[in-house]
Amino acid sequence: MTLQRHWQVYETFRLRFEATANSAAEQENDPRLRGLSVSKRQFERWYGGAVKTRPYPDQCRVLEAMFGVSVGVLLAPAPAASLPAPATAASFVLPPPRPVPVLLPSEQAAVLPAGGPSNSETRFDAGTTELERQVAMAARRALRFTAMAEGSSIGPETLGQIHDEVRRLTVAYPKLALPTLLGDLVEVQDLTFRLLEHGRVKPLQARELYLLAGVTSGMLAKASHDLGNPSAAMMQARTAFVCADNADHHAMRAWVRSLQSLISYWAGRPAEAAEYAALGQNVAGNVRGTTGVWLACLSARAHSLLGDGEGTRTAIQQAEDARAAVESDYLDAFGGIMTFPVPRQLYYVAEASVQLGEDPALGESQSEAAVAAYRDASEDEWAFGDEAGAQTDLALARIARGEIEGAAEAVRPVLDLPIEQRNFGIVSSAQRVHAALHGDGRRNGGAVVDLREEIEAFTATPTSVLVR
């Protein structure tokens, strides 16, 4: 019912709840309802189905007035066929997100939710003003018009505008929630594909256009991954690799292999993740950009998950050597998702150490260094997803040392993230904390129970619920 009324965002729901409470206070002459509100945590419990006790009577009255049904019906479990297996004392498994469309050119119209924007529209966040909306919409329209006006051949203005738009998206991706960017990503990919398929392209223009199509397809692979669909993510990544091949660009080939390693890692396939990282290192050749650092760090994480201590330490040293030899390249010039800054390297190294588990104190100190690096990061280096990963790694390290209160403090900023930022990697990281809390039967105090319940509520409402 919440989805049907488009109230699945907390702020929207809260405003509707408060308005209903105030209206009921006047109609029923009951001052107790006036000003009644709902906390974000409680909303997420209701919305995610993590409800163990009936709401307070006054809350029940407001909910029934909002939806026109009893609270018993409203909060009842969905039919068994539509629900994943419930969490048990032995395991906690995130319900699989709804599959994300593969986003091939012929299927562009299917990518967005029903009632959402078409390829000719742009997604905006709640803080965007009307003037900003108009300016952004005009820019999208100008890009499409320029491509059309220059005819079947691609002119320098079209290519320049596409390049600027791709760069804007690469910079924005690590900082903004996916629902804000998805429509624009799909539109730019569609435009580059159509120009390559039907336009008259000169050889140098074709190389540049293939690179831009590869970068955009890579971001859509990451978007599919962030929504929990590794199959669609891999298909987009393979398209990106084909584009890199057509452009004959070694750094882009290596970057796509990095992306494939990341997708495999979070899909629970560490051996495959290690293989993709090795493939990337093989094709990198003389590449001196930060992609080489990323590949080594990906290798370290994959080997740590395999329990390979020597392989993990070797890869960490390779990352340090690659960092010392870095020379910014074409991909680094885009910034954002296309580069691999130092804070991200610290996060990957910390995660590898924490997962390997050989030295809990080292894992904790490295995680603390990664968290501090993101706290002090410049705007160009900051990424909400990687910062959340560093914070969950710190929580894991502290759990390993028996510091439950410290773990709760470390993971608190993650649990406060809004639904639109709860991508697949962040939710998976929170699940690891939940599993670690469950793993030691001696740690069954109230603090552990409360933290586990908070994590269950958090993971019950990932970003993917916003695109259903």
Short mmCIF file of N, CA and C in Angstrom, two decimals, residues 300 308-318 356 358:
data_model
loop_
_atom_site.label_atom_id
_atom_site.label_comp_id
_atom_site.label_asym_id
_atom_site.label_seq_id
_atom_site.Cartn_x
_atom_site.Cartn_y
_atom_site.Cartn_z
N ALA A 300 43.86 -8.37 -3.51
CA ALA A 300 44.06 -8.57 -2.07
C ALA A 300 42.76 -8.97 -1.39
N ASP A 308 43.85 -16.92 1.70
CA ASP A 308 45.22 -17.00 1.18
C ASP A 308 46.02 -15.82 1.74
N GLY A 309 46.69 -16.04 2.86
CA GLY A 309 47.42 -14.96 3.50
C GLY A 309 48.58 -14.44 2.66
N GLU A 310 49.35 -15.35 2.09
CA GLU A 310 50.50 -14.93 1.28
C GLU A 310 50.04 -14.14 0.06
N GLY A 311 49.00 -14.64 -0.62
CA GLY A 311 48.47 -13.93 -1.78
C GLY A 311 47.94 -12.56 -1.43
N THR A 312 47.32 -12.45 -0.26
CA THR A 312 46.78 -11.17 0.19
C THR A 312 47.91 -10.17 0.43
N ARG A 313 48.93 -10.59 1.15
CA ARG A 313 50.04 -9.69 1.46
C ARG A 313 50.81 -9.29 0.20
N THR A 314 50.97 -10.22 -0.71
CA THR A 314 51.65 -9.91 -1.98
C THR A 314 50.87 -8.84 -2.75
N ALA A 315 49.56 -8.99 -2.80
CA ALA A 315 48.73 -8.04 -3.54
C ALA A 315 48.75 -6.66 -2.88
N ILE A 316 48.75 -6.62 -1.56
CA ILE A 316 48.82 -5.33 -0.86
C ILE A 316 50.13 -4.62 -1.18
N GLN A 317 51.22 -5.39 -1.24
CA GLN A 317 52.50 -4.77 -1.62
C GLN A 317 52.48 -4.30 -3.07
N GLN A 318 51.84 -5.07 -3.94
CA GLN A 318 51.71 -4.65 -5.34
C GLN A 318 50.94 -3.34 -5.44
N LEU A 356 40.90 -11.57 6.41
CA LEU A 356 41.91 -12.61 6.59
C LEU A 356 41.95 -13.06 8.05
N GLU A 358 44.06 -12.76 10.48
CA GLU A 358 45.29 -13.22 11.12
C GLU A 358 45.73 -12.31 12.27
#
